[in-house]
Short mmCIF file of C-alpha atoms in Angstrom, two decimals:
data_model
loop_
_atom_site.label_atom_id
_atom_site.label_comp_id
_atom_site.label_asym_id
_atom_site.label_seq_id
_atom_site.Cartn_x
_atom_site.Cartn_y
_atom_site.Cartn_z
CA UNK A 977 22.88 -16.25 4.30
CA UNK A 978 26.16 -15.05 6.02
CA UNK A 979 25.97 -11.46 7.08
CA UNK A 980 29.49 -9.30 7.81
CA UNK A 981 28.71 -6.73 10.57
CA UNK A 982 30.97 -3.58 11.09
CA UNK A 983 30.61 -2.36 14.13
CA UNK A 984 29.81 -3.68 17.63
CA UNK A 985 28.40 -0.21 18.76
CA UNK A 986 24.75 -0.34 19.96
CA UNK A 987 23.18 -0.54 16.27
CA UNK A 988 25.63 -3.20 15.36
CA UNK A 989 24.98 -5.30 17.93
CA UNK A 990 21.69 -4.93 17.77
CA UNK A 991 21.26 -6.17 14.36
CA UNK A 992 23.44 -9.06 15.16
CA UNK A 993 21.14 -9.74 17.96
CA UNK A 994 17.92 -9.52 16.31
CA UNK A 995 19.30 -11.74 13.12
CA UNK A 996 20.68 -14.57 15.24
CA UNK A 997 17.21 -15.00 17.03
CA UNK A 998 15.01 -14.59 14.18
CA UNK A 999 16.82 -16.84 11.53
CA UNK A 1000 18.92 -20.29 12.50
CA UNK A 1001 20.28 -20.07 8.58
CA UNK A 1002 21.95 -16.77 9.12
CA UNK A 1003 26.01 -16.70 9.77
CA UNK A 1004 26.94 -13.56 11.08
CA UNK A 1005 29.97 -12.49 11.98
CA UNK A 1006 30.45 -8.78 13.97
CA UNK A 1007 33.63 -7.40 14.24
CA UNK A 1008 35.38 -4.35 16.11
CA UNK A 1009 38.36 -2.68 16.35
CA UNK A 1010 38.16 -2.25 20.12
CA UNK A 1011 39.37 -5.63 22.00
CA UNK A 1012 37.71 -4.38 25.21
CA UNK A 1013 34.39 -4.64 23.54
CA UNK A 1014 34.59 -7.49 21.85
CA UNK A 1015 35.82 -9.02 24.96
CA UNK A 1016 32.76 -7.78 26.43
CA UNK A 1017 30.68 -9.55 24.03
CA UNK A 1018 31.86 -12.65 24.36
CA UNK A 1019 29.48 -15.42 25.38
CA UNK A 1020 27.23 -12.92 25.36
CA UNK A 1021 25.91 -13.51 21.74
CA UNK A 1022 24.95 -17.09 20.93
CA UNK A 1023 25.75 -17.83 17.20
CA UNK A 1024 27.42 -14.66 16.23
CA UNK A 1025 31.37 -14.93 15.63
CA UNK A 1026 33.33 -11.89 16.84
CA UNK A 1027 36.29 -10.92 15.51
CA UNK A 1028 38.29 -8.12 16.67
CA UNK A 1029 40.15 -5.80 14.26
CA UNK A 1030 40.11 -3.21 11.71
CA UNK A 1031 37.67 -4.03 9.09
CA UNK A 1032 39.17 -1.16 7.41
CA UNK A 1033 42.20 -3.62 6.53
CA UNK A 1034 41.61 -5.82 3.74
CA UNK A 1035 43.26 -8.86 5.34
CA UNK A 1036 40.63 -8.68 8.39
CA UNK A 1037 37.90 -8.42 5.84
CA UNK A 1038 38.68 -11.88 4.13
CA UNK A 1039 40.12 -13.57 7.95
CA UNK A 1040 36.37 -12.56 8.64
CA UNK A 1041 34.08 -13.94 5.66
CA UNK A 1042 33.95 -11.18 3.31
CA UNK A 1043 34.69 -13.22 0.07
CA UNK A 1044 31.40 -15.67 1.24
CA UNK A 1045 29.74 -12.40 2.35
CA UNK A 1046 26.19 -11.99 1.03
CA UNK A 1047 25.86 -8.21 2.96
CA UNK A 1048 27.87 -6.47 4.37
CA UNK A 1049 26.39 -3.74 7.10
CA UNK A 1050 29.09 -1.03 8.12
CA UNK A 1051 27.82 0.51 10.99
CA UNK A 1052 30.57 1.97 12.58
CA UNK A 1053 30.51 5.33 14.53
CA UNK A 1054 33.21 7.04 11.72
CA UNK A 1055 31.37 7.99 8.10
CA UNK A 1056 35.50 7.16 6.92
CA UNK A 1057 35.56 3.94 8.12
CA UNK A 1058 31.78 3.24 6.69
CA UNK A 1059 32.98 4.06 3.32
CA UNK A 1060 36.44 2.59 3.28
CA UNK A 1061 34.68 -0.77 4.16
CA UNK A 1062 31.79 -0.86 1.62
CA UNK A 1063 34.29 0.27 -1.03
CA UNK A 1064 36.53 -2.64 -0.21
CA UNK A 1065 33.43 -4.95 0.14
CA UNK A 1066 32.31 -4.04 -3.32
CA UNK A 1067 35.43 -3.75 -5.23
CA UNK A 1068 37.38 -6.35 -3.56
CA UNK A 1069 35.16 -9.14 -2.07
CA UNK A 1070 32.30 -8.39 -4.95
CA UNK A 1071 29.79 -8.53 -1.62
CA UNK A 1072 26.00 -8.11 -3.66
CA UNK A 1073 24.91 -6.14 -1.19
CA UNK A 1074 26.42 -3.27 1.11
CA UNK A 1075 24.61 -1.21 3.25
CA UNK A 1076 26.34 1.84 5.47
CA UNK A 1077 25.10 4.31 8.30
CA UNK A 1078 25.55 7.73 7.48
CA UNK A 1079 26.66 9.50 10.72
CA UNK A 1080 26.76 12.86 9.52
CA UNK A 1081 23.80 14.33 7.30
CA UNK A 1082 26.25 16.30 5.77
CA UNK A 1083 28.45 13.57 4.02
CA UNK A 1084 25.43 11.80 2.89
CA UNK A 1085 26.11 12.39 -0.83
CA UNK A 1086 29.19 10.37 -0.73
CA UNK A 1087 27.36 7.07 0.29
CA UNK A 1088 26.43 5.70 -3.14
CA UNK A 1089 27.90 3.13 -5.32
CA UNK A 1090 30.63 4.90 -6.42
CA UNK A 1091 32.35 4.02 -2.77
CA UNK A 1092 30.40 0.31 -3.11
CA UNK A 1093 27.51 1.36 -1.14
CA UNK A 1094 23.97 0.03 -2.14
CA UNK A 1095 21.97 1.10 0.67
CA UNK A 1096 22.94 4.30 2.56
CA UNK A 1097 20.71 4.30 6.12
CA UNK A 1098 20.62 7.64 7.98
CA UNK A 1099 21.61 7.41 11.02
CA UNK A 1100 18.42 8.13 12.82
CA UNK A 1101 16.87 5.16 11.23
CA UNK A 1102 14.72 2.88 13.59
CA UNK A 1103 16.22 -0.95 14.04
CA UNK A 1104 13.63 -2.82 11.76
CA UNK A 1105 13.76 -0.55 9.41
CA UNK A 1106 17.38 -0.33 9.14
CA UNK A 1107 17.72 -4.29 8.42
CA UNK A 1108 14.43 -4.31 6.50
CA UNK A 1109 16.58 -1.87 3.89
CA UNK A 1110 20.00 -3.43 4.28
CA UNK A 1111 19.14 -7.12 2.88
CA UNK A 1112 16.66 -5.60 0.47
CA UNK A 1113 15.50 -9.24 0.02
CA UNK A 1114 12.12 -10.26 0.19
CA UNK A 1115 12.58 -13.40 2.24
CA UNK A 1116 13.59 -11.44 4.94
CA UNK A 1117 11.50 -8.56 5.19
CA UNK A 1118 8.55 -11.31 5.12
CA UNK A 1119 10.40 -12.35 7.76
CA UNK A 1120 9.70 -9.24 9.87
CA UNK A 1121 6.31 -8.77 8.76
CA UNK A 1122 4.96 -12.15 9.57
CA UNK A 1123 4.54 -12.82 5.92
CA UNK A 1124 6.25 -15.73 4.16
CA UNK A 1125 8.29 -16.61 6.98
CA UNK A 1126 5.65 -16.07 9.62
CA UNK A 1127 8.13 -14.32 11.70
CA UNK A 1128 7.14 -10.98 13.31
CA UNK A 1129 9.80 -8.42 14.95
CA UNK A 1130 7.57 -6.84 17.65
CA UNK A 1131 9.28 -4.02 20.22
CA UNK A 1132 8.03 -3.00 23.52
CA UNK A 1133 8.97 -0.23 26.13
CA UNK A 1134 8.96 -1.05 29.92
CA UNK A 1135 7.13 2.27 31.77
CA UNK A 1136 6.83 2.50 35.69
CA UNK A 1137 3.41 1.47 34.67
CA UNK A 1138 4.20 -2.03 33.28
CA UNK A 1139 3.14 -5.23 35.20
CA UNK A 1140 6.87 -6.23 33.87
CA UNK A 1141 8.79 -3.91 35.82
CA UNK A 1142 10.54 -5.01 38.96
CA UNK A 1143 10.18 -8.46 37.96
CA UNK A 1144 12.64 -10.54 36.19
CA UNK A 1145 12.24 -11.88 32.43
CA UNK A 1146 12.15 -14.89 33.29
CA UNK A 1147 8.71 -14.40 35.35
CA UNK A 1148 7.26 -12.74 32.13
CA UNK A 1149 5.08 -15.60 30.68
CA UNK A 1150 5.64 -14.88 27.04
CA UNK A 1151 3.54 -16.22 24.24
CA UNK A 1152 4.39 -19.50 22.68
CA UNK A 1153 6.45 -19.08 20.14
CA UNK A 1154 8.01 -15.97 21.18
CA UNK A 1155 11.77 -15.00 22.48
CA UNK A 1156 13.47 -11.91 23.26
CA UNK A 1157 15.94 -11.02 21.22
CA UNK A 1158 17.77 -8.43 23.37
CA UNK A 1159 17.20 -5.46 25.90
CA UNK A 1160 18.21 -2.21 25.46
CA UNK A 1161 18.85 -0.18 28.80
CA UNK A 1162 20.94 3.21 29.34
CA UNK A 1163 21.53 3.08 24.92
CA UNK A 1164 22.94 -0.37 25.30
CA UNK A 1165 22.15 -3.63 24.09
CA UNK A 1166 21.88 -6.52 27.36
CA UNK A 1167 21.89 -10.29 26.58
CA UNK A 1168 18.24 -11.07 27.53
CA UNK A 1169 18.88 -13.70 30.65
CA UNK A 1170 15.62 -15.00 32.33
CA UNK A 1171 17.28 -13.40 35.89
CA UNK A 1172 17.48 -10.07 34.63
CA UNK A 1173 15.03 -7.58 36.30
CA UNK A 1174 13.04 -5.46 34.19
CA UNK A 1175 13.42 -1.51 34.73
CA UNK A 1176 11.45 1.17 33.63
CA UNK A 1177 12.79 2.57 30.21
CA UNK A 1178 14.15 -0.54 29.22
CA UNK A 1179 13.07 -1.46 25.55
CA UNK A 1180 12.52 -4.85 24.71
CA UNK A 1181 12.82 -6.56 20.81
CA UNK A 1182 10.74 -9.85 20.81
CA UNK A 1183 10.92 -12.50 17.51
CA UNK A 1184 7.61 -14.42 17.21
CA UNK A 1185 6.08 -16.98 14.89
CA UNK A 1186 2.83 -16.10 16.40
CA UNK A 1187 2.51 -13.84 18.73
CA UNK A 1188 0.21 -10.16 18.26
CA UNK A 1189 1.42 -6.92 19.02
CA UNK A 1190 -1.68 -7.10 21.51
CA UNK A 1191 -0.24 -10.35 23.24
CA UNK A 1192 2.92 -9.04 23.47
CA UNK A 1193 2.02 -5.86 25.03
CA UNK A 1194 -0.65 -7.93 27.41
CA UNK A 1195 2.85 -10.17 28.67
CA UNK A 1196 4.75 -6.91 29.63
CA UNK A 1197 1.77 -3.80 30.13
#
């Protein structure tokens, strides 16, 4: 499956981070018009192509996999650019599926398939949901729901009362099975490195073949 990501904002990255860890036959690539952060990124996401540019601009679009583009996700911070790329990935790369976050409540009626848009997500939507709705294929939302795939998604919030915080990640004994998929601290997504110390308020997304939600919250609570 190869997955075109608009959008290295928090959400964007996110879903590029979550992908990559849960599913070794996903391509993704995640592109962004601002060099500074995709030069931030780099390294930083293992099996995720960045590609900085306008994925407004046509050209970009095909340099960056649209025309073998199963979904395209436009989650960009500008309801414009969100449309102007799921039109051109509908029209002019013939992408089956687009999905777009809708930034502004107000300009939700223009997110349907007249601009190329299959899916419009709000932009309040939580994470799992959010991808759950954007591939719309069964595969992978058994893939989040430990179904078919007997992969689960699981998400857990560091308090001052954790037995995780202070310590790094790398002292958490996780369940077999089980990786993090990335950290989000201060609204922004952190590469999950064993040395990093846990805080309190960080949230944590965890992929697992077997793990409970119980485990889970046993390794970190």
């Amino acid at each position: 499956m190869n997955v075109l990501i608009a959008g290295a904002g928090r959400l964007g990255t996110q879903i590029a981070q979550v992908l990559s860890a849960a599913r070794n036959e996903i391509e993704i690539t995640l592109i962004d018009i601002d060099d500074d952060r995709v030069a931030e990124l780099e390294g930083r996401l293992p099996g995720v192509r960045l590609v900085s540019g306008d994925a407004c601009e046509p050209a970009l679009l095909e340099h960056s996999g649209a025309l073998a583009a199963d979904l395209v996700i436009a989650t960009t911070g500008d309801d414009e650019d969100n449309l102007v790329i799921s039109l051109l990935a509908k029209r002019q790369f013939s992408v089956a599926r687009v999905a777009a976050r809708v930034n502004d409540a107000d300009n939700a009626w223009l997110f349907d398939a007249r601009w190329g848009v299959d899916v419009a997500v709000p932009a309040a939507t939580p994470l799992i949901s959010l991808i759950e709705e954007a591939t719309g294929a069964t595969d992978t939302v058994a893939l989040l729901r430990l179904s078919k795939a007997g992969v689960d998604v699981i998400e857990t919030a560091i308090t001052p009362q954790s037995r995780a915080v202070g310590r790094t990640l790398g002292e958490v004994r996780l369940p077999e099975g089980t990786v993090v998929a990335t950290i989000v601290r201060g609204g922004r997504p952190t590469v999950p490195d064993p040395a990093i110390r846990l805080h309190a308020g960080d949230e944590l997304l965890l992929v697992s073949h077997s793990a409970t939600e119980q485990e889970i919250h046993a390794a970190f609570q």
